[in-house]
CSV table of C-alpha atoms in Angstrom, one decimal:
chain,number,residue,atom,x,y,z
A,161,UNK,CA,14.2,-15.1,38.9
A,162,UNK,CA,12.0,-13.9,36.2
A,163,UNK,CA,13.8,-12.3,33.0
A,164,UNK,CA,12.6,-9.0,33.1
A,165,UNK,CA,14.3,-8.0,30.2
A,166,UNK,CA,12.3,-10.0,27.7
A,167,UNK,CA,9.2,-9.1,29.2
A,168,UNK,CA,7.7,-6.1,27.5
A,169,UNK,CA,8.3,-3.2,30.0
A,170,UNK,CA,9.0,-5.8,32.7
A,171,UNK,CA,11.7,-3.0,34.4
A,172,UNK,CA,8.5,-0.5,34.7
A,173,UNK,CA,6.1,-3.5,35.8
A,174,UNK,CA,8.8,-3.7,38.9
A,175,UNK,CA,9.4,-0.3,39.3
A,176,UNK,CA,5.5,-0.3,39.9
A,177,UNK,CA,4.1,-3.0,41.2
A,178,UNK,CA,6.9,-4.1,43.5
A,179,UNK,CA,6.9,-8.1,44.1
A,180,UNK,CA,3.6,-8.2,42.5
A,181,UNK,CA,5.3,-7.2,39.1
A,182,UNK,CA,8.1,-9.6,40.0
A,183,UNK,CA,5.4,-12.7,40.6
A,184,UNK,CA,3.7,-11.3,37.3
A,185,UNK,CA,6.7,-12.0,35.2
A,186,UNK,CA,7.7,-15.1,37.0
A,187,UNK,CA,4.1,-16.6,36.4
A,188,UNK,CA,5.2,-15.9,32.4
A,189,UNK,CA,7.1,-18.5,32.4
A,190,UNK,CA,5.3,-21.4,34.9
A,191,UNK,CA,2.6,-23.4,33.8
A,192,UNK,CA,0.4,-25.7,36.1
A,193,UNK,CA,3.3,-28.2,37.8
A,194,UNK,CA,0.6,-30.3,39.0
A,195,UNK,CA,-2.1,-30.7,36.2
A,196,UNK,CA,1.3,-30.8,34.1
A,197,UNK,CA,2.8,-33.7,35.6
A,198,UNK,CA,-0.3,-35.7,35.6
A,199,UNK,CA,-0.6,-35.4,32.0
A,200,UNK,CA,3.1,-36.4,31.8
A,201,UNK,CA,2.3,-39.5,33.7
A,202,UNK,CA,-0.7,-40.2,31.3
A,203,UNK,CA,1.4,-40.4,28.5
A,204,UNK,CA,3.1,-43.4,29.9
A,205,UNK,CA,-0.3,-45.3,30.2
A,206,UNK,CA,-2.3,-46.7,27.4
A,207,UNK,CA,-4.5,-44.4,25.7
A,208,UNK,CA,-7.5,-43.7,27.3
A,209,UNK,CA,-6.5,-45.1,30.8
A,210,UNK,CA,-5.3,-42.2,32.5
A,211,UNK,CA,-8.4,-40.1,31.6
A,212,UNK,CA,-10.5,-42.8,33.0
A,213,UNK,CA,-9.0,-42.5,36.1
A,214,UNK,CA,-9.2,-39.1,36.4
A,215,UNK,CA,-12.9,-39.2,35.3
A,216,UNK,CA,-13.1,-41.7,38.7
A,217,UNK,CA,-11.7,-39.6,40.5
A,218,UNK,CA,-14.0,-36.7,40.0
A,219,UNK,CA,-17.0,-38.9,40.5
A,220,UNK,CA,-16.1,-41.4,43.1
A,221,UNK,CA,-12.9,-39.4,44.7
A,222,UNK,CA,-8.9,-40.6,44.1
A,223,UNK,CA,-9.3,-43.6,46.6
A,224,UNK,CA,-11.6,-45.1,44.0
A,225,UNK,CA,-8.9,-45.4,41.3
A,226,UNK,CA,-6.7,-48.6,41.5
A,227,UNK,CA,-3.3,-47.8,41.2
A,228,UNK,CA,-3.2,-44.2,40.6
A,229,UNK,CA,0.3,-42.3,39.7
A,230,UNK,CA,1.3,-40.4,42.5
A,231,UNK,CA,0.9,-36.9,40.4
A,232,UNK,CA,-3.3,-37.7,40.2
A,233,UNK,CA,-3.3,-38.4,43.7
A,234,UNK,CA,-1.1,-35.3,44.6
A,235,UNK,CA,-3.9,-33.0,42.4
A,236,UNK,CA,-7.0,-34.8,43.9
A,237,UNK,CA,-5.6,-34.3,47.6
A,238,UNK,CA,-5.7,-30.5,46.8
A,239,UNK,CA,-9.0,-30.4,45.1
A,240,UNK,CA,-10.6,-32.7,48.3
A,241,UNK,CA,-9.3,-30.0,50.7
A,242,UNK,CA,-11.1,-26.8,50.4
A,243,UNK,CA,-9.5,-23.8,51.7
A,244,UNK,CA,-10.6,-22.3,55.0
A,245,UNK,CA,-11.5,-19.0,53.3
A,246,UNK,CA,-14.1,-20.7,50.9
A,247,UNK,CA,-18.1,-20.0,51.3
A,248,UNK,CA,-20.1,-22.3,49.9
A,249,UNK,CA,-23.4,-20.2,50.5
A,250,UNK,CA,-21.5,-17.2,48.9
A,251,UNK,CA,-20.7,-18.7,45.7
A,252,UNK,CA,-24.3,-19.8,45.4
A,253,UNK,CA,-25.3,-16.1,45.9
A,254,UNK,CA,-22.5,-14.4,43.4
A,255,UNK,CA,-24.0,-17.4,40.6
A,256,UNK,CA,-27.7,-15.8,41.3
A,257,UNK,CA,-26.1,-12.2,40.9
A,258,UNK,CA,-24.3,-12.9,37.7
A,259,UNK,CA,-27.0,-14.8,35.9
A,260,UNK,CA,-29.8,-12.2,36.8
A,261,UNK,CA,-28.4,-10.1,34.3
A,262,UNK,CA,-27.7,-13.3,31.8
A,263,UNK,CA,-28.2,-11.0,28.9
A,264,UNK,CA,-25.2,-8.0,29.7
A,265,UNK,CA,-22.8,-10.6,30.8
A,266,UNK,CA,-22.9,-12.5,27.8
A,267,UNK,CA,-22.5,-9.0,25.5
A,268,UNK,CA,-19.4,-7.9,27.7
A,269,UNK,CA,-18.0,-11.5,28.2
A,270,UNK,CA,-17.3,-11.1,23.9
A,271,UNK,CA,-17.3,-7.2,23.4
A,272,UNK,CA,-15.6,-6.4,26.3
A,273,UNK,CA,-13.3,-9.4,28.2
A,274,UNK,CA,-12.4,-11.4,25.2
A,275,UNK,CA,-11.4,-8.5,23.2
A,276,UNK,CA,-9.4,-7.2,25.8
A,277,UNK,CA,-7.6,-10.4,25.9
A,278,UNK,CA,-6.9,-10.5,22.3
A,279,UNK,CA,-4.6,-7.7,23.3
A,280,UNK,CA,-1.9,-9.1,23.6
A,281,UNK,CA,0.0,-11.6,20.6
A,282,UNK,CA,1.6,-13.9,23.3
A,283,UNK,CA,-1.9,-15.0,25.1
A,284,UNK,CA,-3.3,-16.1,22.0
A,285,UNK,CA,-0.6,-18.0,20.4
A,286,UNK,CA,-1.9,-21.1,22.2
A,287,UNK,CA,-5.3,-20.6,20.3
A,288,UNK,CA,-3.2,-19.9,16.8
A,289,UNK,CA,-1.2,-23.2,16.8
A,290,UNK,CA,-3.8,-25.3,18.0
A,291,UNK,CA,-6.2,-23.6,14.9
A,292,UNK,CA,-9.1,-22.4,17.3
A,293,UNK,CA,-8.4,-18.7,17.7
A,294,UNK,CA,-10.5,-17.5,14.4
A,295,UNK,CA,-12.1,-20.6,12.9
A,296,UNK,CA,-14.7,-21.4,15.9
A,297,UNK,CA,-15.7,-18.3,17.4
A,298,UNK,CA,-19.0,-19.2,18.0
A,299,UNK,CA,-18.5,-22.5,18.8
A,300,UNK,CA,-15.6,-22.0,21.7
A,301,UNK,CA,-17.9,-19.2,22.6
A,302,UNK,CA,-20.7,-21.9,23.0
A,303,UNK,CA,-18.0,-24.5,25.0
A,304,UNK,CA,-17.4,-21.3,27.6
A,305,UNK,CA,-20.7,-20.9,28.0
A,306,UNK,CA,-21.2,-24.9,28.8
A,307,UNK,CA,-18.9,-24.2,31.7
A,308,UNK,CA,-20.6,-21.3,32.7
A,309,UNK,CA,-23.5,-23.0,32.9
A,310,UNK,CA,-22.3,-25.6,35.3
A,311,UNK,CA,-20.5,-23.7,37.5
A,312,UNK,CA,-23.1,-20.8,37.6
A,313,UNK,CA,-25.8,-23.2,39.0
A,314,UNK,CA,-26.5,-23.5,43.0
A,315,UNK,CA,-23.9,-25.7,44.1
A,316,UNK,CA,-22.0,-26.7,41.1
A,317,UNK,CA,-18.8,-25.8,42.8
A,318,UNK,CA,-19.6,-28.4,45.2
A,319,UNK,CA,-16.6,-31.3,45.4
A,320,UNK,CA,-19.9,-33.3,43.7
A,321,UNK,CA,-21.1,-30.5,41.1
A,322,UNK,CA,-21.1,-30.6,37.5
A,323,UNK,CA,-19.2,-27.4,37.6
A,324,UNK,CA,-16.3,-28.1,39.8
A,325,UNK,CA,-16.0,-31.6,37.5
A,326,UNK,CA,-16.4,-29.3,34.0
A,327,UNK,CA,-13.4,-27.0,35.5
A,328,UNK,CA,-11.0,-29.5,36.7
A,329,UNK,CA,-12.0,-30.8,33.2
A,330,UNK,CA,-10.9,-27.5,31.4
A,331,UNK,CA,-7.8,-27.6,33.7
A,332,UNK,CA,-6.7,-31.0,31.8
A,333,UNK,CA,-7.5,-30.0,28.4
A,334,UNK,CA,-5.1,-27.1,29.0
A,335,UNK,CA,-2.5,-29.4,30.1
A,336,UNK,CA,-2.8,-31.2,27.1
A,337,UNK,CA,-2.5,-28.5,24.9
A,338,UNK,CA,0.9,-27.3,27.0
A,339,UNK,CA,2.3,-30.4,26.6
A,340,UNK,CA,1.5,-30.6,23.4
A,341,UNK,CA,2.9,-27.4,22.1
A,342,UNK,CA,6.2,-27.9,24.1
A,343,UNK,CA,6.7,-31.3,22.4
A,344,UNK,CA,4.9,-31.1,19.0
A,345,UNK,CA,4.6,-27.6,17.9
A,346,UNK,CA,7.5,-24.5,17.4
A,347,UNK,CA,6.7,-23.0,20.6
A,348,UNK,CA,9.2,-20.5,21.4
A,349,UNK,CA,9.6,-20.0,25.0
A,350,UNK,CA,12.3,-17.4,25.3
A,351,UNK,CA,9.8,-15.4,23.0
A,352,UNK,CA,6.3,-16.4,24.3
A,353,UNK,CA,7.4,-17.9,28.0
A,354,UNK,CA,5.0,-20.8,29.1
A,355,UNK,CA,1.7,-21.9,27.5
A,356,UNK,CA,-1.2,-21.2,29.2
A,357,UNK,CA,0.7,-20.1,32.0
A,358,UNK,CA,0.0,-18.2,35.4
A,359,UNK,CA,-0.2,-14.7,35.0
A,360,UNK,CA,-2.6,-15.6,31.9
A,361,UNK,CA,-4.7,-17.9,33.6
A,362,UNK,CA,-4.9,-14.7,36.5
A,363,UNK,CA,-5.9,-12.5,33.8
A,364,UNK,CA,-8.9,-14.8,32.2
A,365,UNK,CA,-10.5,-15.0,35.6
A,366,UNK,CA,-10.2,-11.1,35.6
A,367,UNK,CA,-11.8,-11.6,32.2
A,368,UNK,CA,-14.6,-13.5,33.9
A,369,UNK,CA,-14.4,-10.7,36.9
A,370,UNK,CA,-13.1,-7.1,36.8
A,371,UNK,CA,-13.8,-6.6,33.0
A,372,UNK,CA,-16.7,-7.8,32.3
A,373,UNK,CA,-18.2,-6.3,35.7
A,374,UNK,CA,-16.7,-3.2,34.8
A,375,UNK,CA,-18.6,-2.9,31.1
A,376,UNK,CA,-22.0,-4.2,32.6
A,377,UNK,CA,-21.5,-1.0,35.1
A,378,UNK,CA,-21.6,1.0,31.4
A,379,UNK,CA,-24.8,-0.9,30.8
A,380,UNK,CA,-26.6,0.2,33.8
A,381,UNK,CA,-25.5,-3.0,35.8
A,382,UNK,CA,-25.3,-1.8,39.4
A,383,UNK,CA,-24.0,-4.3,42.0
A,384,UNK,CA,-24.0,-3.7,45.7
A,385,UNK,CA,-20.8,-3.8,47.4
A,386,UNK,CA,-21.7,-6.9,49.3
A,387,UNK,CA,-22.5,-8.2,45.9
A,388,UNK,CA,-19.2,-7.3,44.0
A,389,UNK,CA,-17.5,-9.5,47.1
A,390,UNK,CA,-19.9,-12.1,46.3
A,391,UNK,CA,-18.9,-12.5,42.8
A,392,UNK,CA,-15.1,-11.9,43.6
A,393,UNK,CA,-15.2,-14.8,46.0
A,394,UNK,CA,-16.4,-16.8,43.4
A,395,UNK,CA,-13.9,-16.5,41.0
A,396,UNK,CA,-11.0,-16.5,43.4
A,397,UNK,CA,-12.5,-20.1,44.3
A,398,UNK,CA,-12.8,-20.8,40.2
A,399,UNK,CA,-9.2,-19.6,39.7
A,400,UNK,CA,-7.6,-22.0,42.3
A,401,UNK,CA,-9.8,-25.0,40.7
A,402,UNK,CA,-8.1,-24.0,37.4
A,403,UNK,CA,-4.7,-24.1,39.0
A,404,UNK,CA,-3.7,-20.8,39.2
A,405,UNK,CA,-1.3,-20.5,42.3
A,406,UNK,CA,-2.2,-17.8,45.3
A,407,UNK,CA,0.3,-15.4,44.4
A,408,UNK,CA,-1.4,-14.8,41.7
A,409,UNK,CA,-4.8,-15.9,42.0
A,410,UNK,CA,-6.9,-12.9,42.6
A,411,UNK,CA,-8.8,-12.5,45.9
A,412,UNK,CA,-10.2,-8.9,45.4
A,413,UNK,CA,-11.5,-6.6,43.4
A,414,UNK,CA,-8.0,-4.5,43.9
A,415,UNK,CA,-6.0,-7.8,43.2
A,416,UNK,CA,-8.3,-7.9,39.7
A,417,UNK,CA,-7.3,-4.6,38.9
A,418,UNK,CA,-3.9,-4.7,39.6
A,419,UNK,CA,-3.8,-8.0,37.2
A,420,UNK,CA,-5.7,-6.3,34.3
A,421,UNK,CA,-2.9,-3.5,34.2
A,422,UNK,CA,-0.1,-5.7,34.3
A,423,UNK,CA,-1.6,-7.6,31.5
A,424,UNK,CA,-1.9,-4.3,29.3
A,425,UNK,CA,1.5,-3.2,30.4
A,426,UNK,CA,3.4,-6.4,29.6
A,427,UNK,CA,1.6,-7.2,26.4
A,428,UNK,CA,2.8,-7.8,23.7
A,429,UNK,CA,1.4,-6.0,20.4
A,430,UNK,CA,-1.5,-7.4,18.8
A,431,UNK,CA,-1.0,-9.7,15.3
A,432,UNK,CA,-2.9,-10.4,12.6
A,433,UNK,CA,-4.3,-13.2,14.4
A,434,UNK,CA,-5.9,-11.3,17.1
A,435,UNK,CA,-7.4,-9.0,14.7
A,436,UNK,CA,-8.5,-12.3,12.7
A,437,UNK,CA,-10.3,-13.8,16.1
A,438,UNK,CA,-12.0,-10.1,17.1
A,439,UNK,CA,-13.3,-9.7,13.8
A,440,UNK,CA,-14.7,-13.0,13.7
A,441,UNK,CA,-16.1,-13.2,17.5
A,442,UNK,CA,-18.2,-9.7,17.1
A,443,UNK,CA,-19.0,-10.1,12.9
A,444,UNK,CA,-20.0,-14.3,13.5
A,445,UNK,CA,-21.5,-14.9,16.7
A,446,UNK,CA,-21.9,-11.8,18.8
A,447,UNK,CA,-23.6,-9.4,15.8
A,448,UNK,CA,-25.8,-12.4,15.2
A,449,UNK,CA,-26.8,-12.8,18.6
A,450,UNK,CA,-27.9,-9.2,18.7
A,451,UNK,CA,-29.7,-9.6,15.3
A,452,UNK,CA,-31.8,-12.5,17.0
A,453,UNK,CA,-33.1,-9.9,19.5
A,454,UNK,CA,-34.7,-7.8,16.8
A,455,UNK,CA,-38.1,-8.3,15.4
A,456,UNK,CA,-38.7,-8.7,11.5
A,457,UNK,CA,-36.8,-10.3,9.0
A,458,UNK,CA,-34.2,-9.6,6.2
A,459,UNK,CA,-30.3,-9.5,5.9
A,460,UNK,CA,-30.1,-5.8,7.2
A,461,UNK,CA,-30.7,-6.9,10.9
A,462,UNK,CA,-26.6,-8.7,10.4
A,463,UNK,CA,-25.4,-5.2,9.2
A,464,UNK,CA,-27.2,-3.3,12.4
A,465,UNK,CA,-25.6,-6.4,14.3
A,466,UNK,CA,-22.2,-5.8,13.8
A,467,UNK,CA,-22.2,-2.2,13.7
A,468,UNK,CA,-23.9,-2.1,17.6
A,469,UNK,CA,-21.3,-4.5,18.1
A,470,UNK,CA,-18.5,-3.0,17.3
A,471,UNK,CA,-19.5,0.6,18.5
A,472,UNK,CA,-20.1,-1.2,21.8
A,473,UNK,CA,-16.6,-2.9,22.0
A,474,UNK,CA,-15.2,0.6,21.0
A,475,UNK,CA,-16.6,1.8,24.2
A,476,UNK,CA,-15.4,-0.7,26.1
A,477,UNK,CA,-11.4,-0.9,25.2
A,478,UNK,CA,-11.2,2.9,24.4
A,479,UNK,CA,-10.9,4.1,20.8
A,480,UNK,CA,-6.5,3.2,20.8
A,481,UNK,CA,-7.1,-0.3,21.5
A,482,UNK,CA,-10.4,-0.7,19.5
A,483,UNK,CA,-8.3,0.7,16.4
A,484,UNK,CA,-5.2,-1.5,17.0
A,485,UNK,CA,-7.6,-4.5,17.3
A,486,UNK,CA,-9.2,-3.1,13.8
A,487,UNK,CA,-12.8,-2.4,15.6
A,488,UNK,CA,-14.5,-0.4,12.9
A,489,UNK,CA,-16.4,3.3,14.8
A,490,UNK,CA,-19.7,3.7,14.7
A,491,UNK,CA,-22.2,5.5,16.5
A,492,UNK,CA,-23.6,2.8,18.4
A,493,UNK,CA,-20.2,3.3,20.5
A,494,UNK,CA,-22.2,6.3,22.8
A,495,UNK,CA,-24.8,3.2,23.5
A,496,UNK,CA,-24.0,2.3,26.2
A,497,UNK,CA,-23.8,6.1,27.6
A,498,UNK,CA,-27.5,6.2,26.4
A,499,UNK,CA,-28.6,2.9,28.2
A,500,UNK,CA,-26.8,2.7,31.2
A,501,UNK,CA,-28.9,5.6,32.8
A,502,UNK,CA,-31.8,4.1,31.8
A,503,UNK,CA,-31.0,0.7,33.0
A,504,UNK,CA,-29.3,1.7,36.0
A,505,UNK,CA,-32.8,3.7,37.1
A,506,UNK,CA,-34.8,0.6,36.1
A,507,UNK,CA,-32.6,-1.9,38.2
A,508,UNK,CA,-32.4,0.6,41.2
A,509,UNK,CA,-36.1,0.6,41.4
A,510,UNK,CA,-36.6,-3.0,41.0
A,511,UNK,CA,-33.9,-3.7,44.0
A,512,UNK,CA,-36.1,-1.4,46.2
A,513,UNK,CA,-38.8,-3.7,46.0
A,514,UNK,CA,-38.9,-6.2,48.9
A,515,UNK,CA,-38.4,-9.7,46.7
A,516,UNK,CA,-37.9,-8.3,43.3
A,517,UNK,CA,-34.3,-9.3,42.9
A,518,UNK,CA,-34.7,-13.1,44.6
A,519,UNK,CA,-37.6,-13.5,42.2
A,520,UNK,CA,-35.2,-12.1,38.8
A,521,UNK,CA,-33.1,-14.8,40.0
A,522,UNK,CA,-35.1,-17.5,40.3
A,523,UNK,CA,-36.8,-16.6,36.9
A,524,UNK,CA,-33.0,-16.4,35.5
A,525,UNK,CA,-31.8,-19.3,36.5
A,526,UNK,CA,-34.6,-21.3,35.5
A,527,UNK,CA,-34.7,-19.8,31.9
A,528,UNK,CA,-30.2,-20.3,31.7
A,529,UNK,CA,-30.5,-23.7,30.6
A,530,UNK,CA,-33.3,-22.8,28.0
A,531,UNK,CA,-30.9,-20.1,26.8
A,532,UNK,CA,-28.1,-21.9,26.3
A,533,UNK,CA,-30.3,-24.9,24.6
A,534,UNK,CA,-31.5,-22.4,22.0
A,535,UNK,CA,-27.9,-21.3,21.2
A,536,UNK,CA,-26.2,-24.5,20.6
A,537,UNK,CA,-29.7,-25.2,18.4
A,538,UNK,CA,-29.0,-22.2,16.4
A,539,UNK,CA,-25.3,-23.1,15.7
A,540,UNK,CA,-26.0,-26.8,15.4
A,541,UNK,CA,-23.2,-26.8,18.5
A,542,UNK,CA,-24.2,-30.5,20.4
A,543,UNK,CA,-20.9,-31.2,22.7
A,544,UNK,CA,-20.1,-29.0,25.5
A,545,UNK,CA,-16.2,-28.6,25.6
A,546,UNK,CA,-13.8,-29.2,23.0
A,547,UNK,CA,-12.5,-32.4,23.5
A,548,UNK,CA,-16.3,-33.9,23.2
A,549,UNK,CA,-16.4,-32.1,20.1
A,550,UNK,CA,-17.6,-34.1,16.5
A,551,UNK,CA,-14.7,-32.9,14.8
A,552,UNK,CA,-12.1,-32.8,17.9
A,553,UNK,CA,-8.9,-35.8,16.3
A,554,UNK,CA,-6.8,-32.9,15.7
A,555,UNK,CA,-7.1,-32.0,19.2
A,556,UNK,CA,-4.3,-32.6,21.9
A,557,UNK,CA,-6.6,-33.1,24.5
A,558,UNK,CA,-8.9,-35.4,22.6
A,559,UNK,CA,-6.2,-37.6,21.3
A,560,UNK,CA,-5.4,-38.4,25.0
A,561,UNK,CA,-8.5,-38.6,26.2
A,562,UNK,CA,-10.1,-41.0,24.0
């Protein structure tokens, strides 16, 4: 069983959440078994050969490696069976529902989902050893938004899409890093449990889910019911690609919910570092994104960035958790108050048009790849995840996959 005792407020995560608080603090302290031991394996091989077979394996399925160790075979027979609850044709229509409103998921995905996770010290320790939290923020915000461009296309969670390859890809880079940490760095697992393990890995799908849905309802981002299952579906199918087990892999909105406040009530406090990464996610990517929107020139349109930036992830967290993350006030915090009417009326309009929201879609979609093109331009970003990145040796993942 769990140690409840070194989990902050663990007792009071029981006491409310029953054997969901009990799995939550378990999943603390378990990684990914199965990505896990196929990394262990690949350490036996030369370098290089056992990312090779995997990379076969996604393209040409495990029965197209020679000789494969038992662990890669074990992972690719539950990737090759797809569970009896998954909907293709649903994904496909939660990927359209997302990226029609391209613009306020990317705001809340940084103001609203990362910042939450920043929260708590022991998430991001990972990040701080392997020196990625606070000196790439636009550049791992540019890697994330690789993925979601693979997985958010029609069929890219297809046992052949891009996506589905992309994620069992991020899966493996997190092995790497685990087993890197537990052999090469000072983790401390009394203190910090498992890296990367399973109750975090639940909560950044809730990142990708319950938050960030949550903020783009400030905005004025309605979604239908049938729509919020949609997208819910999606990322339950997303989280099981990335390993996370079913006990904790969320299936519903309520399941995202419940995970989000175990997260917050079993956090530990926010460090330095956190403050570090938030400071340099909104001030060095996100204000400057903004400041692109706005017309003219000059150095002012930075200082207007950051300030709608950081009055719009005040709104988001609540003032105590903007001020322990060092989120300076500012008026642009009552923003989104202002817009979401607005918005809100605008988008119910435009569903009440026969066609109007297939045709958003289609046009959103179509302009993604554009978008995403024009971002890694702007930060001279050309690999899509980190262990394809220029300047990736220090990396445990590219080391081993060479």
């Amino acid at each position: 069983m769990a140690n409840v005792t070194n989990t902050p407020n663990g007792d009071l995560a029981v006491a409310r959440y029953g054997q969901a608080g009990r799995d939550w603090i378990a999943g603390t302290r378990i990684a990914d078994p199965m990505a896990d031991a196929v990394v262990a394996d690949f350490a036996t091989l030369p370098r290089g050969a056992g990312m090779a077979m995997f990379r076969a394996a996604v393209q040409h399925g495990i029965d197209a490696v020679e000789s494969p160790p038992e662990s890669l075979r074990a992972l690719f027979d539950e990737i090759d069976h797809e569970p009896d609850w998954l909907d293709h044709d649903r994904l496909d229509r939660a990927a359209g529902h997302i990226v029609r409103h391209t613009a306020s998921y990317g705001i809340v995905l940084g103001a609203a989902s990362l910042t939450a996770g920043a929260m708590n010290a022991a998430a991001g320790m990972p990040l701080v050893l392997t020196g990625r939290y606070t000196s790439q923020a636009a550049v791992r915000s540019i890697e994330v938004g690789a993925w979601l461009e693979e997985i958010l296309t029609p069929g890219g969670l297809r046992r052949d899409g891009a996506g589905l390859a992309t994620t069992l890809r991020v899966r493996m880079i997190h092995a790497f890093v685990r087993r890197h940490l537990l052999t090469d760095s000072e983790w401390d697992s009394d203190a910090w449990g498992a890296p990367i393990p399973q109750s975090y890995m639940a909560f950044t799908i809730v990142e990708f889910g319950r938050i960030a849905l949550a903020a783009m309802h400030q905005l004025g981002v309605r979604y239908t019911r049938a729509e919020l299952d949609d997208i819910y579906h999606f990322w339950r199918y997303v989280g099981r690609l990335n390993g996370v087990a079913d006990e904790l892999n969320p299936a519903t909105e309520a399941d995202q919910i419940r995970i989000a406040e175990l997260y917050t009530l079993t956090a530990v406090e926010p460090a330095n570092g956190d403050r570090d990464f938030v400071r340099a996610l909104t001030h060095d990517y996100l204000a400057r994104e903004i400041a692109e929107l706005m017309p003219f020139g000059g150095s002012w349109k930075h200082r207007v960035g950051v300030n709608i930036i950081n009055g719009m992830t005040r709104a988001f967290l609540g003032d105590d958790d903007a001020s322990r993350l060092g989120v300076a006030d500012t008026p642009f915090r009552y923003l989104p108050r202002v817009l979401g009417p607005a918005v809100g009326g605008v988008n119910e309009v435009l569903a009440r048009i026969p066609g109007a929201n297939k045709l958003r879609t289609r046009r959103a979609l179509a302009n993604y790849p554009r978008l995403m093109a024009e971002q890694r331009q702007r930060y001279g970003v050309h690999h899509d995840l980190v262990d394809a990145a220029p300047d990736n040796d220090g990396h445990p993942a590219a080391v081993r996959s060479a």
